[in-house]
Amino acid sequence: MEFRRLGRSGLNISEISYGNWLTHGSQVEEEQAQACIKAALEAGITTFDTADVYANTAAESVLGRGLAGQRRESLEIFTKVFWPTGPKGPNDKGLSRKHIIESANASLKRLGTDYIDLYQAHRFDRTVPLEETFLAFADLVRQGKVLYVGVSEWSAEEITRGAALARELHVPFISNQPQYNALWRVIEAQVIPASEREGLSQIVWSPIAQGVLTGKYKPGQPLPEGSRATDEKGGANFVQRYLNDDVLTRVQKLEPLAAEAGLSLAQLAVAWVLQNPNVASAIIGASRPEQVHENVKAAGVKLDADLLAKMDDILDGVIERDPSLTKSP
């Protein structure tokens, strides 16, 4: 495993991080989830990402059980706040001081830890003054319950505003967590330049485009049984945009390039996002331990410029680059 600094901080995180969105507490049974966490630890992953909303808090609890007994100082545990949890009362959502403080305390209990390494605003909240949000984060940092602060899917303008407040309040604001892969590049034009300017790194989710970049979805063929695209619990909604023959045909054409690099298509996809110097880590999920063992092989891989150019040529026409697609509800 290779490690990278997160933003301008002194925090080192694993290039491949393990995330449990759409899996733990929902798609994957407890025993299998614990096997995947064990595989991640065995592979040298030290960075684990979750959120209170995943499986309506169950994912945090599963991760907490999976990491119990590990040396806490050797792990980086990330979680998030914004979306509704619990009975969905009037204060059970957003980035108000009340919701942030209560959510952080609840996440600490579920994760079985005294502190969160990185606490992330899961979306931007236009209904709450940004000062209120960052003052709450500042208090959690001063109390030692949170070490660093990040955000997820914030626009360049929102990141810039947040960074100015963070400097004023001495809050270690160091990361953004966006969707990013060879097909979905909406952060490149604005979010990455703003992040570089403000000292933030990207921790990216969906590096394999919900499985599409693994090549398992074939043009003109039925969807594989048990795949993300057939998941009725919500996973199918996120993969639909890629399930057309043009995209799937182009992905199949990446196979010779992956073979040339000595990689599987999944490894090529994960390695691709790690070529961006502003990316600190790629989050992988798994429903089986062998998926973890395969994807971690992308760590440390250097792809040459010629191969990257060939990938762009193949995917040109189906790459989404519109920066306006980075937005909060």
Short mmCIF file of C-alpha atoms in Angstrom, two decimals:
data_model
loop_
_atom_site.label_atom_id
_atom_site.label_comp_id
_atom_site.label_asym_id
_atom_site.label_seq_id
_atom_site.Cartn_x
_atom_site.Cartn_y
_atom_site.Cartn_z
CA MET A 1 0.00 0.00 0.00
CA GLU A 2 1.13 3.53 -0.78
CA PHE A 3 0.19 6.59 1.29
CA ARG A 4 -0.46 10.23 0.48
CA ARG A 5 -0.84 13.42 2.50
CA LEU A 6 -4.40 14.73 2.75
CA GLY A 7 -4.47 18.36 1.67
CA ARG A 8 -1.87 20.57 3.28
CA SER A 9 -2.20 18.68 6.54
CA GLY A 10 0.22 16.24 8.11
CA LEU A 11 -2.30 13.39 7.86
CA ASN A 12 -1.23 10.38 5.79
CA ILE A 13 -3.97 8.17 4.34
CA SER A 14 -3.88 5.02 2.24
CA GLU A 15 -4.10 5.54 -1.54
CA ILE A 16 -6.91 3.00 -1.54
CA SER A 17 -9.52 3.53 1.15
CA TYR A 18 -12.38 1.24 2.08
CA GLY A 19 -15.95 2.58 2.01
CA ASN A 20 -19.22 0.91 2.98
CA TRP A 21 -21.88 2.92 1.13
CA LEU A 22 -24.64 0.69 -0.33
CA THR A 23 -23.08 -2.44 1.15
CA HIS A 24 -22.78 -2.78 4.93
CA GLY A 25 -26.09 -2.95 6.73
CA SER A 26 -28.02 -3.30 3.47
CA GLN A 27 -26.70 -5.27 0.46
CA VAL A 28 -24.15 -7.37 2.36
CA GLU A 29 -24.81 -9.59 5.37
CA GLU A 30 -22.82 -9.00 8.56
CA GLU A 31 -20.48 -11.98 8.18
CA GLN A 32 -19.55 -11.03 4.62
CA ALA A 33 -19.13 -7.36 5.56
CA GLN A 34 -16.72 -8.31 8.35
CA ALA A 35 -14.77 -10.50 5.92
CA CYS A 36 -14.41 -7.51 3.58
CA ILE A 37 -13.18 -5.25 6.40
CA LYS A 38 -10.67 -7.93 7.39
CA ALA A 39 -9.49 -8.19 3.78
CA ALA A 40 -9.00 -4.42 3.65
CA LEU A 41 -6.89 -4.48 6.80
CA GLU A 42 -4.85 -7.42 5.48
CA ALA A 43 -4.24 -5.52 2.25
CA GLY A 44 -2.73 -2.59 4.15
CA ILE A 45 -5.69 -0.22 3.93
CA THR A 46 -5.72 2.07 6.96
CA THR A 47 -8.39 4.55 5.81
CA PHE A 48 -12.08 3.68 6.26
CA ASP A 49 -14.92 5.90 5.05
CA THR A 50 -18.58 5.75 6.05
CA ALA A 51 -21.51 8.09 6.83
CA ASP A 52 -24.31 8.21 9.35
CA VAL A 53 -26.93 8.00 6.59
CA TYR A 54 -25.57 4.80 5.05
CA ALA A 55 -28.17 2.09 5.75
CA ASN A 56 -29.74 4.64 8.13
CA THR A 57 -26.83 4.45 10.62
CA ALA A 58 -26.32 0.65 10.37
CA ALA A 59 -23.18 0.99 8.20
CA GLU A 60 -21.33 2.92 10.91
CA SER A 61 -22.17 0.22 13.46
CA VAL A 62 -20.96 -2.55 11.14
CA LEU A 63 -17.68 -0.70 10.55
CA GLY A 64 -17.26 -0.06 14.28
CA ARG A 65 -17.58 -3.78 14.99
CA GLY A 66 -15.21 -4.64 12.16
CA LEU A 67 -12.47 -2.33 13.44
CA ALA A 68 -12.89 -3.22 17.13
CA GLY A 69 -9.66 -4.52 18.59
CA GLN A 70 -7.46 -2.80 16.01
CA ARG A 71 -4.87 -0.27 17.17
CA ARG A 72 -6.87 2.96 16.89
CA GLU A 73 -3.81 5.11 16.18
CA SER A 74 -3.05 3.01 13.08
CA LEU A 75 -6.41 3.79 11.47
CA GLU A 76 -8.04 6.81 9.85
CA ILE A 77 -11.81 6.68 10.34
CA PHE A 78 -13.92 9.07 8.28
CA THR A 79 -17.65 9.72 8.50
CA LYS A 80 -20.15 12.36 7.36
CA VAL A 81 -23.13 14.45 8.41
CA PHE A 82 -26.02 16.08 6.51
CA TRP A 83 -28.67 13.62 5.36
CA PRO A 84 -31.63 12.62 7.56
CA THR A 85 -31.23 9.87 10.13
CA GLY A 86 -33.54 8.62 12.86
CA PRO A 87 -37.24 9.55 12.72
CA LYS A 88 -36.51 12.41 10.29
CA GLY A 89 -37.72 15.16 12.58
CA PRO A 90 -37.29 18.88 11.77
CA ASN A 91 -33.68 18.95 13.06
CA ASP A 92 -32.61 15.51 11.82
CA LYS A 93 -31.02 16.85 8.65
CA GLY A 94 -28.61 19.49 7.41
CA LEU A 95 -25.66 21.40 8.82
CA SER A 96 -27.18 23.25 11.77
CA ARG A 97 -25.16 23.34 14.97
CA LYS A 98 -27.75 21.11 16.65
CA HIS A 99 -27.66 18.43 13.95
CA ILE A 100 -23.86 18.45 13.60
CA ILE A 101 -23.14 18.14 17.34
CA GLU A 102 -25.78 15.49 17.95
CA SER A 103 -24.79 13.54 14.84
CA ALA A 104 -21.10 13.57 15.74
CA ASN A 105 -21.80 12.20 19.22
CA ALA A 106 -24.04 9.48 17.79
CA SER A 107 -21.45 8.52 15.16
CA LEU A 108 -18.75 8.22 17.82
CA LYS A 109 -20.91 5.73 19.74
CA ARG A 110 -21.72 3.64 16.66
CA LEU A 111 -18.10 3.59 15.53
CA GLY A 112 -16.86 2.71 19.01
CA THR A 113 -14.21 5.42 19.06
CA ASP A 114 -13.37 8.58 21.00
CA TYR A 115 -12.62 10.66 17.92
CA ILE A 116 -13.24 10.90 14.18
CA ASP A 117 -10.17 11.51 12.05
CA LEU A 118 -12.09 13.32 9.30
CA TYR A 119 -15.63 14.63 9.75
CA GLN A 120 -17.23 15.61 6.45
CA ALA A 121 -20.19 17.80 5.51
CA HIS A 122 -21.96 15.34 3.21
CA ARG A 123 -23.47 18.16 1.11
CA PHE A 124 -23.66 21.96 1.25
CA ASP A 125 -26.58 23.37 3.23
CA ARG A 126 -27.98 26.57 1.74
CA THR A 127 -30.54 26.89 4.55
CA VAL A 128 -27.98 27.36 7.35
CA PRO A 129 -25.41 30.18 7.71
CA LEU A 130 -21.99 28.81 6.81
CA GLU A 131 -20.60 30.47 9.95
CA GLU A 132 -22.88 28.32 12.11
CA THR A 133 -21.69 25.15 10.39
CA PHE A 134 -17.99 25.93 10.73
CA LEU A 135 -18.33 27.12 14.33
CA ALA A 136 -19.85 23.72 15.17
CA PHE A 137 -16.98 21.99 13.39
CA ALA A 138 -14.51 24.22 15.23
CA ASP A 139 -15.99 23.27 18.60
CA LEU A 140 -15.78 19.55 17.77
CA VAL A 141 -12.12 20.03 16.85
CA ARG A 142 -11.40 21.95 20.07
CA GLN A 143 -13.09 19.18 22.07
CA GLY A 144 -10.87 16.56 20.42
CA LYS A 145 -13.84 14.68 18.97
CA VAL A 146 -12.81 15.54 15.41
CA LEU A 147 -9.24 15.92 14.13
CA TYR A 148 -9.84 17.26 10.63
CA VAL A 149 -12.79 18.56 8.62
CA GLY A 150 -13.80 17.84 5.03
CA VAL A 151 -16.77 18.15 2.70
CA SER A 152 -18.41 16.06 -0.01
CA GLU A 153 -19.73 17.19 -3.40
CA TRP A 154 -19.20 20.90 -2.70
CA SER A 155 -18.80 23.26 -5.66
CA ALA A 156 -15.68 25.35 -6.20
CA GLU A 157 -17.45 28.45 -4.88
CA GLU A 158 -18.65 26.62 -1.77
CA ILE A 159 -15.17 25.22 -1.10
CA THR A 160 -13.66 28.70 -1.44
CA ARG A 161 -16.18 30.20 1.00
CA GLY A 162 -15.66 27.36 3.46
CA ALA A 163 -11.87 27.64 3.29
CA ALA A 164 -11.99 31.36 4.12
CA LEU A 165 -14.07 30.67 7.23
CA ALA A 166 -11.89 27.72 8.20
CA ARG A 167 -8.80 29.93 8.16
CA GLU A 168 -10.55 32.54 10.29
CA LEU A 169 -11.67 29.93 12.84
CA HIS A 170 -8.46 27.86 12.67
CA VAL A 171 -10.33 24.76 11.50
CA PRO A 172 -8.19 22.14 9.69
CA PHE A 173 -10.30 21.96 6.51
CA ILE A 174 -8.41 19.56 4.24
CA SER A 175 -10.56 17.53 1.84
CA ASN A 176 -13.45 17.15 -0.58
CA GLN A 177 -15.14 13.84 -1.43
CA PRO A 178 -16.56 13.92 -4.96
CA GLN A 179 -17.60 11.34 -7.50
CA TYR A 180 -14.71 10.96 -9.96
CA ASN A 181 -13.75 8.39 -12.55
CA ALA A 182 -12.70 8.12 -16.19
CA LEU A 183 -16.32 8.69 -17.28
CA TRP A 184 -17.34 11.33 -14.70
CA ARG A 185 -14.89 14.24 -14.66
CA VAL A 186 -17.06 17.16 -13.59
CA ILE A 187 -14.61 18.26 -10.87
CA GLU A 188 -11.67 18.86 -13.19
CA ALA A 189 -12.57 22.32 -14.51
CA GLN A 190 -13.40 24.14 -11.27
CA VAL A 191 -13.40 22.00 -8.09
CA ILE A 192 -9.85 20.70 -8.41
CA PRO A 193 -8.28 24.13 -9.12
CA ALA A 194 -10.18 25.63 -6.17
CA SER A 195 -9.13 22.73 -3.95
CA GLU A 196 -5.49 23.06 -4.93
CA ARG A 197 -5.63 26.77 -4.19
CA GLU A 198 -7.22 26.22 -0.77
CA GLY A 199 -5.08 23.25 0.26
CA LEU A 200 -7.64 20.45 -0.10
CA SER A 201 -7.23 16.98 -1.60
CA GLN A 202 -9.91 14.82 -3.20
CA ILE A 203 -11.00 11.51 -1.66
CA VAL A 204 -12.97 10.12 -4.57
CA TRP A 205 -15.94 7.79 -4.60
CA SER A 206 -17.12 5.59 -7.48
CA PRO A 207 -13.68 5.23 -9.14
CA ILE A 208 -15.02 2.24 -11.12
CA ALA A 209 -18.30 4.02 -12.03
CA GLN A 210 -20.52 1.72 -9.97
CA GLY A 211 -18.87 -1.30 -11.58
CA VAL A 212 -19.30 -0.18 -15.20
CA LEU A 213 -15.54 0.30 -15.68
CA THR A 214 -14.90 -3.31 -14.66
CA GLY A 215 -16.38 -4.39 -17.99
CA LYS A 216 -18.91 -6.74 -16.40
CA TYR A 217 -21.83 -4.99 -18.10
CA LYS A 218 -21.81 -6.05 -21.76
CA PRO A 219 -23.53 -4.11 -24.58
CA GLY A 220 -26.68 -5.82 -25.77
CA GLN A 221 -26.63 -8.41 -22.97
CA PRO A 222 -28.82 -8.82 -19.86
CA LEU A 223 -27.61 -7.26 -16.62
CA PRO A 224 -25.65 -9.73 -14.47
CA GLU A 225 -27.74 -11.19 -11.65
CA GLY A 226 -26.79 -9.80 -8.24
CA SER A 227 -24.97 -6.80 -9.73
CA ARG A 228 -25.33 -3.20 -8.56
CA ALA A 229 -27.57 -2.50 -11.57
CA THR A 230 -30.15 -5.03 -10.34
CA ASP A 231 -30.12 -3.88 -6.70
CA GLU A 232 -33.62 -2.77 -5.76
CA LYS A 233 -32.39 -1.13 -2.52
CA GLY A 234 -31.01 1.88 -4.36
CA GLY A 235 -27.79 0.92 -6.09
CA ALA A 236 -29.45 0.68 -9.49
CA ASN A 237 -30.32 4.38 -9.46
CA PHE A 238 -26.66 5.39 -9.49
CA VAL A 239 -25.51 3.13 -12.31
CA GLN A 240 -28.33 3.78 -14.79
CA ARG A 241 -26.66 6.76 -16.47
CA TYR A 242 -23.86 4.51 -17.74
CA LEU A 243 -25.98 1.61 -18.97
CA ASN A 244 -26.19 2.36 -22.66
CA ASP A 245 -24.50 0.51 -25.48
CA ASP A 246 -22.25 3.41 -26.48
CA VAL A 247 -20.67 3.62 -23.01
CA LEU A 248 -20.47 -0.15 -22.56
CA THR A 249 -18.92 -0.72 -26.00
CA ARG A 250 -16.23 1.87 -25.32
CA VAL A 251 -15.45 0.32 -21.94
CA GLN A 252 -14.89 -3.05 -23.63
CA LYS A 253 -12.32 -1.35 -25.88
CA LEU A 254 -10.28 -0.47 -22.77
CA GLU A 255 -9.52 -4.16 -22.19
CA PRO A 256 -6.36 -4.23 -24.40
CA LEU A 257 -5.01 -1.15 -22.63
CA ALA A 258 -5.53 -2.77 -19.24
CA ALA A 259 -3.79 -5.92 -20.47
CA GLU A 260 -0.92 -3.80 -21.80
CA ALA A 261 -0.48 -2.31 -18.32
CA GLY A 262 -0.78 -5.73 -16.65
CA LEU A 263 -4.00 -4.74 -14.93
CA SER A 264 -7.63 -5.80 -14.82
CA LEU A 265 -10.17 -3.23 -16.00
CA ALA A 266 -11.11 -2.50 -12.39
CA GLN A 267 -7.48 -1.94 -11.44
CA LEU A 268 -7.00 0.32 -14.46
CA ALA A 269 -10.02 2.41 -13.41
CA VAL A 270 -8.78 2.84 -9.84
CA ALA A 271 -5.23 3.55 -11.00
CA TRP A 272 -6.59 6.16 -13.43
CA VAL A 273 -8.05 8.37 -10.67
CA LEU A 274 -4.83 8.08 -8.67
CA GLN A 275 -2.85 9.63 -11.52
CA ASN A 276 -4.41 12.98 -10.62
CA PRO A 277 -2.03 14.63 -8.11
CA ASN A 278 -4.94 16.29 -6.29
CA VAL A 279 -6.46 12.88 -5.49
CA ALA A 280 -5.26 11.53 -2.16
CA SER A 281 -7.29 8.33 -2.11
CA ALA A 282 -9.77 6.28 -4.11
CA ILE A 283 -12.60 4.72 -2.12
CA ILE A 284 -13.42 1.13 -3.01
CA GLY A 285 -16.43 -0.82 -1.80
CA ALA A 286 -16.83 -4.57 -1.83
CA SER A 287 -19.38 -7.29 -1.36
CA ARG A 288 -16.69 -10.02 -1.44
CA PRO A 289 -13.15 -10.05 0.02
CA GLU A 290 -11.64 -10.97 -3.35
CA GLN A 291 -12.86 -7.63 -4.75
CA VAL A 292 -10.76 -5.85 -2.11
CA HIS A 293 -7.68 -7.93 -2.90
CA GLU A 294 -8.05 -7.19 -6.63
CA ASN A 295 -8.62 -3.45 -6.40
CA VAL A 296 -5.80 -2.70 -3.94
CA LYS A 297 -3.35 -3.76 -6.64
CA ALA A 298 -3.96 -0.36 -8.23
CA ALA A 299 -1.98 1.30 -5.42
CA GLY A 300 1.38 2.60 -6.58
CA VAL A 301 0.63 2.01 -10.28
CA LYS A 302 1.99 4.65 -12.68
CA LEU A 303 0.23 4.88 -16.03
CA ASP A 304 2.20 6.41 -18.88
CA ALA A 305 0.96 9.43 -20.80
CA ASP A 306 0.44 7.45 -24.00
CA LEU A 307 -1.90 4.98 -22.31
CA LEU A 308 -3.86 7.80 -20.68
CA ALA A 309 -4.23 9.52 -24.04
CA LYS A 310 -5.50 6.30 -25.61
CA MET A 311 -8.08 5.98 -22.84
CA ASP A 312 -9.27 9.52 -23.53
CA ASP A 313 -9.58 8.77 -27.25
CA ILE A 314 -11.69 5.67 -26.59
CA LEU A 315 -13.99 7.34 -24.06
CA ASP A 316 -14.29 10.68 -25.83
CA GLY A 317 -17.95 11.41 -26.47
CA VAL A 318 -19.26 9.69 -23.33
CA ILE A 319 -17.19 11.56 -20.73
CA GLU A 320 -19.25 13.93 -18.55
CA ARG A 321 -17.36 17.16 -17.82
CA ASP A 322 -20.10 19.71 -16.98
CA PRO A 323 -19.00 21.44 -13.73
CA SER A 324 -22.59 22.47 -12.94
CA LEU A 325 -23.34 18.83 -12.09
CA THR A 326 -21.46 19.27 -8.80
CA LYS A 327 -24.38 20.46 -6.70
CA SER A 328 -26.20 19.97 -3.43
CA PRO A 329 -29.96 19.46 -3.00
#
